[in-house]
PDB file of C-alpha atoms in Angstrom:
ATOM      1  CA  UNK A   1     -80.756 -90.885  28.909  1.00 89.00           C
ATOM      2  CA  UNK A   2     -83.676 -91.817  26.787  1.00 95.00           C
ATOM      3  CA  UNK A   3     -86.967 -90.052  26.192  1.00 95.00           C
ATOM      4  CA  UNK A   4     -90.154 -89.749  23.939  1.00 97.00           C
ATOM      5  CA  UNK A   5     -91.634 -86.434  23.361  1.00 95.00           C
ATOM      6  CA  UNK A   6     -95.066 -85.921  22.255  1.00 95.00           C
ATOM      7  CA  UNK A   7     -96.794 -83.011  20.225  1.00 94.00           C
ATOM      8  CA  UNK A   8     -99.833 -82.395  18.329  1.00 96.00           C
ATOM      9  CA  UNK A   9    -102.680 -82.492  20.496  1.00 95.00           C
ATOM     10  CA  UNK A  10    -105.396 -79.900  20.856  1.00 97.00           C
ATOM     11  CA  UNK A  11    -108.677 -78.965  20.518  1.00 98.00           C
ATOM     12  CA  UNK A  12    -110.973 -80.060  17.166  1.00 98.00           C
ATOM     13  CA  UNK A  13    -114.311 -80.396  16.315  1.00 98.00           C
ATOM     14  CA  UNK A  14    -116.771 -83.609  16.139  1.00 98.00           C
ATOM     15  CA  UNK A  15    -115.092 -84.960  12.401  1.00 98.00           C
ATOM     16  CA  UNK A  16    -111.832 -83.218  12.512  1.00 98.00           C
ATOM     17  CA  UNK A  17    -108.423 -84.444  12.125  1.00 98.00           C
ATOM     18  CA  UNK A  18    -105.237 -84.358  14.002  1.00 98.00           C
ATOM     19  CA  UNK A  19    -101.491 -85.511  13.630  1.00 98.00           C
ATOM     20  CA  UNK A  20     -99.514 -86.812  16.532  1.00 98.00           C
ATOM     21  CA  UNK A  21     -96.035 -86.796  16.456  1.00 98.00           C
ATOM     22  CA  UNK A  22     -93.317 -88.474  19.050  1.00 98.00           C
ATOM     23  CA  UNK A  23     -89.651 -88.106  18.909  1.00 97.00           C
ATOM     24  CA  UNK A  24     -87.560 -90.612  20.349  1.00 97.00           C
ATOM     25  CA  UNK A  25     -84.056 -88.969  21.701  1.00 95.00           C
ATOM     26  CA  UNK A  26     -80.889 -89.775  23.417  1.00 95.00           C
ATOM     27  CA  UNK A  27     -78.456 -92.425  24.364  1.00 93.00           C
ATOM     28  CA  UNK A  28     -80.232 -95.151  21.631  1.00 93.00           C
ATOM     29  CA  UNK A  29     -79.210 -98.170  20.299  1.00 92.00           C
ATOM     30  CA  UNK A  30     -82.167 -99.731  19.171  1.00 92.00           C
ATOM     31  CA  UNK A  31     -85.981 -98.964  18.454  1.00 94.00           C
ATOM     32  CA  UNK A  32     -88.745-101.686  18.784  1.00 96.00           C
ATOM     33  CA  UNK A  33     -92.111-101.630  18.766  1.00 97.00           C
ATOM     34  CA  UNK A  34     -93.664 -98.527  19.355  1.00 97.00           C
ATOM     35  CA  UNK A  35     -97.258 -97.914  19.847  1.00 98.00           C
ATOM     36  CA  UNK A  36    -100.043 -94.891  21.462  1.00 98.00           C
ATOM     37  CA  UNK A  37    -102.269 -94.970  24.325  1.00 98.00           C
ATOM     38  CA  UNK A  38    -105.094 -92.840  25.759  1.00 98.00           C
ATOM     39  CA  UNK A  39    -106.189 -92.217  29.106  1.00 98.00           C
ATOM     40  CA  UNK A  40    -109.817 -90.377  29.553  1.00 96.00           C
ATOM     41  CA  UNK A  41    -110.804 -88.988  33.066  1.00 92.00           C
ATOM     42  CA  UNK A  42    -112.320 -92.322  35.044  1.00 94.00           C
ATOM     43  CA  UNK A  43    -110.826 -94.283  32.487  1.00 96.00           C
ATOM     44  CA  UNK A  44    -108.123 -96.664  32.825  1.00 97.00           C
ATOM     45  CA  UNK A  45    -105.321 -95.864  30.001  1.00 97.00           C
ATOM     46  CA  UNK A  46    -105.867 -98.277  26.995  1.00 98.00           C
ATOM     47  CA  UNK A  47    -103.941 -98.921  23.817  1.00 98.00           C
ATOM     48  CA  UNK A  48    -104.889 -97.125  20.610  1.00 98.00           C
ATOM     49  CA  UNK A  49    -102.663 -98.503  17.897  1.00 98.00           C
ATOM     50  CA  UNK A  50     -99.070-100.610  17.640  1.00 98.00           C
ATOM     51  CA  UNK A  51     -96.562-100.901  15.369  1.00 98.00           C
ATOM     52  CA  UNK A  52     -93.512-102.722  15.522  1.00 96.00           C
ATOM     53  CA  UNK A  53     -90.086-102.117  14.150  1.00 92.00           C
ATOM     54  CA  UNK A  54     -90.651-104.125  11.134  1.00 93.00           C
ATOM     55  CA  UNK A  55     -93.906-101.856  10.203  1.00 94.00           C
ATOM     56  CA  UNK A  56     -96.754-104.037  11.305  1.00 97.00           C
ATOM     57  CA  UNK A  57    -100.022-102.330  12.808  1.00 98.00           C
ATOM     58  CA  UNK A  58    -102.997-103.345  14.928  1.00 98.00           C
ATOM     59  CA  UNK A  59    -105.421-101.475  16.335  1.00 98.00           C
ATOM     60  CA  UNK A  60    -108.131-100.873  18.993  1.00 98.00           C
ATOM     61  CA  UNK A  61    -111.413-101.724  17.654  1.00 98.00           C
ATOM     62  CA  UNK A  62    -113.053 -98.161  18.700  1.00 97.00           C
ATOM     63  CA  UNK A  63    -110.274 -96.560  15.916  1.00 98.00           C
ATOM     64  CA  UNK A  64    -109.770 -98.960  13.154  1.00 98.00           C
ATOM     65  CA  UNK A  65    -110.543 -97.183  10.149  1.00 97.00           C
ATOM     66  CA  UNK A  66    -110.378 -93.628  11.543  1.00 98.00           C
ATOM     67  CA  UNK A  67    -106.695 -93.781  13.118  1.00 98.00           C
ATOM     68  CA  UNK A  68    -103.237 -94.994  10.967  1.00 98.00           C
ATOM     69  CA  UNK A  69    -100.131 -95.276  13.416  1.00 98.00           C
ATOM     70  CA  UNK A  70     -96.563 -95.009  11.037  1.00 98.00           C
ATOM     71  CA  UNK A  71     -93.167 -94.515  11.881  1.00 97.00           C
ATOM     72  CA  UNK A  72     -90.067 -92.954  10.520  1.00 96.00           C
ATOM     73  CA  UNK A  73     -87.011 -94.994  11.985  1.00 94.00           C
ATOM     74  CA  UNK A  74     -84.697 -92.182  10.506  1.00 94.00           C
ATOM     75  CA  UNK A  75     -85.969 -90.013  12.384  1.00 95.00           C
ATOM     76  CA  UNK A  76     -87.163 -92.706  15.875  1.00 95.00           C
ATOM     77  CA  UNK A  77     -90.287 -90.997  15.536  1.00 97.00           C
ATOM     78  CA  UNK A  78     -93.682 -92.873  15.511  1.00 97.00           C
ATOM     79  CA  UNK A  79     -96.871 -90.625  14.507  1.00 98.00           C
ATOM     80  CA  UNK A  80    -100.768 -90.704  14.533  1.00 98.00           C
ATOM     81  CA  UNK A  81    -103.255 -89.808  12.484  1.00 98.00           C
ATOM     82  CA  UNK A  82    -106.210 -89.211  13.783  1.00 98.00           C
ATOM     83  CA  UNK A  83    -109.484 -88.897  11.455  1.00 98.00           C
ATOM     84  CA  UNK A  84    -113.006 -88.244  11.994  1.00 98.00           C
ATOM     85  CA  UNK A  85    -112.645 -87.440  15.363  1.00 98.00           C
ATOM     86  CA  UNK A  86    -115.404 -88.058  18.372  1.00 98.00           C
ATOM     87  CA  UNK A  87    -115.964 -86.779  21.248  1.00 97.00           C
ATOM     88  CA  UNK A  88    -115.138 -90.277  22.996  1.00 97.00           C
ATOM     89  CA  UNK A  89    -111.871 -89.607  21.539  1.00 98.00           C
ATOM     90  CA  UNK A  90    -111.332 -87.392  24.061  1.00 98.00           C
ATOM     91  CA  UNK A  91    -108.181 -88.754  26.561  1.00 98.00           C
ATOM     92  CA  UNK A  92    -104.490 -87.507  27.076  1.00 98.00           C
ATOM     93  CA  UNK A  93    -102.540 -89.628  24.282  1.00 98.00           C
ATOM     94  CA  UNK A  94     -99.219 -91.306  25.810  1.00 98.00           C
ATOM     95  CA  UNK A  95     -96.457 -92.546  23.255  1.00 98.00           C
ATOM     96  CA  UNK A  96     -94.681 -95.463  24.255  1.00 98.00           C
ATOM     97  CA  UNK A  97     -91.905 -97.501  22.766  1.00 97.00           C
ATOM     98  CA  UNK A  98     -89.489-100.227  23.652  1.00 97.00           C
ATOM     99  CA  UNK A  99     -85.736 -99.326  23.932  1.00 96.00           C
ATOM    100  CA  UNK A 100     -82.331-100.765  23.960  1.00 95.00           C
ATOM    101  CA  UNK A 101     -79.783 -98.191  25.469  1.00 95.00           C
ATOM    102  CA  UNK A 102     -76.167 -97.532  24.600  1.00 93.00           C
ATOM    103  CA  UNK A 103     -75.508 -99.582  27.639  1.00 94.00           C
ATOM    104  CA  UNK A 104     -77.555-102.582  25.932  1.00 93.00           C
ATOM    105  CA  UNK A 105     -80.609-102.625  28.014  1.00 94.00           C
ATOM    106  CA  UNK A 106     -83.627-102.734  27.354  1.00 94.00           C
ATOM    107  CA  UNK A 107     -86.614-100.254  29.000  1.00 95.00           C
ATOM    108  CA  UNK A 108     -90.009 -99.439  28.151  1.00 96.00           C
ATOM    109  CA  UNK A 109     -90.384 -95.580  27.983  1.00 97.00           C
ATOM    110  CA  UNK A 110     -93.345 -93.229  28.522  1.00 97.00           C
ATOM    111  CA  UNK A 111     -94.162 -89.406  26.799  1.00 97.00           C
ATOM    112  CA  UNK A 112     -95.649 -87.144  29.435  1.00 96.00           C
ATOM    113  CA  UNK A 113     -99.107 -87.312  27.382  1.00 96.00           C
ATOM    114  CA  UNK A 114    -101.023 -84.901  24.955  1.00 97.00           C
ATOM    115  CA  UNK A 115    -104.308 -83.705  25.760  1.00 98.00           C
ATOM    116  CA  UNK A 116    -106.534 -84.279  22.510  1.00 98.00           C
ATOM    117  CA  UNK A 117    -110.181 -82.975  23.230  1.00 98.00           C
ATOM    118  CA  UNK A 118    -112.770 -83.432  20.747  1.00 98.00           C
ATOM    119  CA  UNK A 119    -115.805 -80.939  21.156  1.00 97.00           C
ATOM    120  CA  UNK A 120    -117.910 -78.205  19.198  1.00 95.00           C
TER     121      UNK A 120
END
């Protein structure tokens, strides 16, 4: 069984920084693309940033220049460094990953979500 576990959310003032982490665990054969999504109250879930297995990154226009996604393949972990946070970044942040498990089945996995609140 494969699981994603996020950490690092919390309350921060506007202009502050947070670093989210998401570790994949369980019966993993291969880990492919990973990403971060967010969902604010009353809004649809949206993509924030993605990173391929080769390290190619993509960002939503709203976070370009402020957020940085990275991964440590040895630790099966993806990170999201968030700088210059704004109140509109407030949302539940979810980790997502495409993983082939030990039975060689490709699955799309989600973490449980971590709350990020930007407020003074």
